């Protein structure tokens, strides 16, 4: 059978979601942000909730999310997305409100906003892309940077003594009673991406059921900040990030695993 | 249907917010304005009108909550006092940059730093020049009575939505803490979600329906776009100067000397006018009600009539610069002010006029 | 027995040549061109089109959603 | 008419609410009124005072340095405010806990044993209404019925059953205020 | 022993900090100044001089770390860019109020809000008027070259310790990001702990020995004390005006028209002076090096000589107010500025002079 | 034996520490802040480290700590004491640096500074006075306010749904590897006060040994904000606060109990 | 047998009459005066001085350190 | 003498460091120099360019709109900067990936196949030095020995063993630059 016989509209089984715009993603080649964006929009699309979904994208490589996701989005100040989302969810209790945050954003400058939105159990979804670094600003150390890992502000490797341990924000917020669902995923292989998509869907379902806060961490590469090729970075991630940030559900239906 | 009450300025403001149909208030306690959130929490506005009131974890969270609700077209406000307002400045700059309507209240106390909890007007510069970063301005209303604490809430929202811009109510510990009579307006209906969507569908982030998606952002990576944004803001500010300037004159018709004072200082200066007149000194008072836009033209014109002007402020000399810029050096302009929470007396003010201007 | 045959279409201007689609393809279908696109990237193509089963693995990991996947059942 | 009053004591004595009731009474008389509190750093037990102005004219500053009347409820306030009474003005104080009694000779000085009376009446909370009564006896600037109106306005509905008790306290205050006479006191 | 290098402005500043014997740097990354902390981290100053460098969890943490180290008499600094500086304003007001020496660097980008990452001078107001709350001012140094990014570090600390006051280095993305030649000064010895204690024992919080305890605070619950504090601050600012004003004149001797510009704008304006002169227009340039204190008197005097003044800024019109206040309306003063990260060309600047002032 | 025969200098077994000034404490009668102040200064005195101790007092009722503690103190901005102390400890590694913070301060506005100083394991002592309320500003709800508890901003009692659960900051920071010692104490009876003093001493000992961060929570009354007499408030505290904030060591020598 | 006898001295101006020293005294020594001090507080005193053992319980809980404690051993 | 150059390509091509070496070479000639980068939002793969000025005079703006020379390394940069070359100026470009070749006729246009040469030399990282060589052939504004000095200054010590390779790359670039001639090209 000829390839051209296969490539016909009626045979199409996968294409970019219509909830993604035509704009070229501003991400570096192979960056997990792109996959995470697409999975999120695919979920919103499949759930048929795009008219009632409001995104909040603070500063980080994904600051331009509004250029890519074809839904209503508010761009928030660095670290403050959970506060912004809190207000939207409180004044529009029937909407699906999600934040899309990096690890510098969520676990450094935004620590207080994260902890308190979680503690209040706001009815929102937090998608937390943990790439262990400040991607956007050129690869500085993040709270999540691994021990010994090099970054532009830990050029000789992160040293626990002076810089502290990599922060497991996800485990931390899982302890808070207001948080209903906490999971850690990745998107670098088809298997992981499919699981991550399920997790994102579950999170949005929780919003629909008004269950409170759902927290989806996505461990992702910043190949550019890590100074590796995308595929190298994914392998490095499996070997180094996953042992410290193990994948899987941490809290389901309000119960710690 | 209006109602006469004895209330603190802070309480009157809070009650006015409920009655103006405000959708949400987010705040963090700080003296001398904690009564705002305390009053709101006690009044259960979620039952009275459906208004959301939330004590945030910090001033920064509060202003970003305001940013969030404002980006959906809701009527939303916050209040704080000096150090808390400093913390909100990034957020305020974002509100201005993203062109969002919102009302911020500063019940000023003496600074810098932790300062005192006594009244002050030392945040004038912060309010009308650059508080936060970048080229933006706030429309600034300065109430001088409990009645105005109440009335200005609705006025502030009208301006905020007219221009899609943040508005500041610049009060102080005196106006916020004192009780006076206040005539409360009747309850306005809060807009339904459908009405909000209908009214603000051209820009507000409420969920993308059959329209292009709406985006709220203050970011423009391209300089040309950013410059266009700044120009758009400057246009608004020019329009405010033309259409929404507010001020009050007191015995200026025949005045030979002029006090310029706003907020609580204006109350004292008004008394000083009376004392002066009693002494045969023809004094008058110009009270800017909006600090931006500033009554430049009025002052410029009054400068042709008076022999000298005293800017009376509870600070070390801030508004006096705007007075000088307005007067264009036609007559002497001096400053008199007490700081650190001390309220000047009318006698002191008159004495300052006599010493700095008349002699 | 019904066999499944697939094909992918790469949006050559959207592709950034990141190569993350390569290791996830169970059939080793994808390779990179030596040419570059307008942005300067080498882009993905089916160097082994016969083998594609249309499993969508490549497409779901492509950050830029540069891959569309097509699939038909063919009776052997 | 303008009456400028300071009521000064410590937290918990009902200083602020007494001021508020007075201000409300002024409103009932169609006057302009202002009420301006000032606290120390402690929430309880620290000094607390309130300036109340009742006037036929627009009030400029609600905060004053000298007063027509000072109502003083502890020694610290005595130390601070005795000197702030205008010559010819009134100083009314509660003698319990006062170790240095006022010494000025150019003002009218009165005592009211509010604590004792309130304790006798079995409710310490009406202490401030006893003081109020004493003040009204000295300066009947507002009518009793308007004070009762003021009380109603400023007390939450659920306390309205206590209004008769408050009224009684006011009357007790009126009946028990005494002029404090030092030797050489003139005027 | 000096050393010639090619460096970015941000790097030159960082290297100068090490060489000036700075004790500690606390910062949070933000474009266009992240090179400061990156450079410091790479240089291992803890090994070179014992300098402490720490990446804080936020700008707010960083400024409060500065407050902490400064309160012990250490030489300490931070840097950020516009939105980050807004977040630091409470802390900056605290530093001023508590009378602490510290150096803050703002590598300005275009605002308001998230704005652009391109250069801008739109934080002028924030820097010289009220950024934070209360009556305070910052001594503000505006470098116009990589060399000055380096030199001003030591100057800034000298002033900071002379007055026990925070000093701001107001740079921008142009000066911060560009590389130029820079002559680096030799290494200064960092003070030992004993030297710090000896030098600052009258006020610094280093542990109470045989003296009264030292207290660092900006709080005065009593208004009288707070007013005295504010007066003390104002005295410092007056002294700064008298003793530490800095500016530079370029071809002003015979100038008929004057540009006033600082920082990167001054570079462009200087070129515009040359273009003007080539065309027969006698233009000159006054470059304020300190933005507070401002060269008021110089401008006042120059106004007797020139026919008009153009304030050239990368903003929508901020410093022009200080020019006007200085000139006291003796000659026309206009503003020219681009915003949003666009850098004006010398040709544009000259054209603006011709259109707004000469014609 | 006559009382006057007992009251002689040589018989004195207890008096105010010389590290407390003569100033009258600005606290309400019966407030635990006073006791906690005194215990802290007694420890510093007994350890003989007053010359090398630097206190950091942020905003809260204890903002005036510098008026009472006769040692060098820096007054810090609301919530930022851990950052202030970090810098002092880093630039003066041989000093004993402690913060004295309220619950509003430490667990609301200061959340990020608290978490990150703890995570970095700064070599400081944090004394955390948890009275479940914002005392200084007039009794507003704090993150630690109990469910159903009334405050001026939860006048009908704290409602979990809209205001979140009382935050156990102490348990939260105990999870962070940089934190070496975590304990919860109270000072309302002689037994509790004596134990609290020991805990404070242990904390300062840890600083001496450069063990990292020691975190001493003191559950205390705010009788004024709770609108009770001091003794009533102490009983209420035992009955209501202790079940939610149980006393005792949580992490000792870096090991969670 | 050696018996311990104690006494406390209350700084009457420092005392704020909070009464937290009362319940911790095992010997029920302390009571409040009916008089008030300059600030207006009733203050603590030994209404039962004989019983005091000088155990310092009262002193250690006194927020204002208004209590000094004295103790002697007396041989019975 | 003033030479105003833009080097534009995408991240990872060594655009910025090439500019830096050029600037250092200028310093070796005792010139004033400036180097001003500009990035897109992506850290990698996005456009990156740098403006380098070498001048005998003080440099005003390090940021320019028109250039004496544009060195262009991808199509996006071609789209953006072809028009920014001053009439009579130089446009040097790497043809790999260029789909729309330059069309201006009032400037001098050159090609250098940097990718190919670098690949042949077995080290992609020296790509930018090949380009540098090509540029220096066209505009010998700095001497080779000074470029080598500049390299030493801007490379960390541990890479100094690569300097001979870099020198070779520069020579290859010098030898392989070609004039690009469209029909009708004049000048
Ligand atoms: C107040 C403020 N501080 C700092 C910045 C600079 N900044 C932008 S994004 C960022 C960190 C991005 O890292 P992360 O959140 O991990 O996102 P990533 O880019 O890695 O996806 C920083 C520090 C800013 N924009 N605003
Ligand atoms: C930036 C800022 N926000 C708010 C305040 C007001 N404020 C002072 S203390 C305080 C809370 C005090 O509560 P807590 O920390 O629990 O201390 P406590 O008084 O209960 O001991 C607040 C909100 C302030 N001073 N500064
Ligand atoms: S810098 Fe890192 S996080 Fe950002 S787009 Fe590139 S790879 Fe992704
Ligand atoms: S669809 Fe499956 S088989 Fe086909 S190219 Fe993609 S991964 Fe390979
Ligand atoms: S994953 Fe997508 S962008 Fe990357 S090489 Fe494959 S098709 Fe291209
Ligand atoms: S308000 Fe509460 S915490 Fe503050 S001093 Fe009074 S009792 Fe103590
Ligand atoms: S010392 Fe002991 S016995 Fe004596 S009064 Fe105090 S608590 Fe009672
Ligand atoms: S505990 Fe202290 S302050 Fe309280 S009553 Fe006893 S002695 Fe007085
Ligand atoms: Mg990241
Ligand atoms: Mg508290």
PDB file of C-alpha atoms in Angstrom, chain D residues 41-44, chain F residues 26 28 223 228:
ATOM      1  CA  UNK D  41       1.177  49.128  71.407  1.00  0.00           C
ATOM      2  CA  UNK D  42      -0.575  46.678  73.731  1.00  0.00           C
ATOM      3  CA  UNK D  43      -3.940  45.388  72.675  1.00  0.00           C
ATOM      4  CA  UNK D  44      -5.182  45.089  76.212  1.00  0.00           C
TER       5      UNK D  44
ATOM      6  CA  UNK F  26       4.448  46.160  76.061  1.00  0.00           C
ATOM      7  CA  UNK F  28      -0.942  42.461  77.553  1.00  0.00           C
ATOM      8  CA  UNK F 223      -5.630  36.297  75.723  1.00  0.00           C
ATOM      9  CA  UNK F 228     -10.432  35.701  77.592  1.00  0.00           C
TER      10      UNK F 228
END
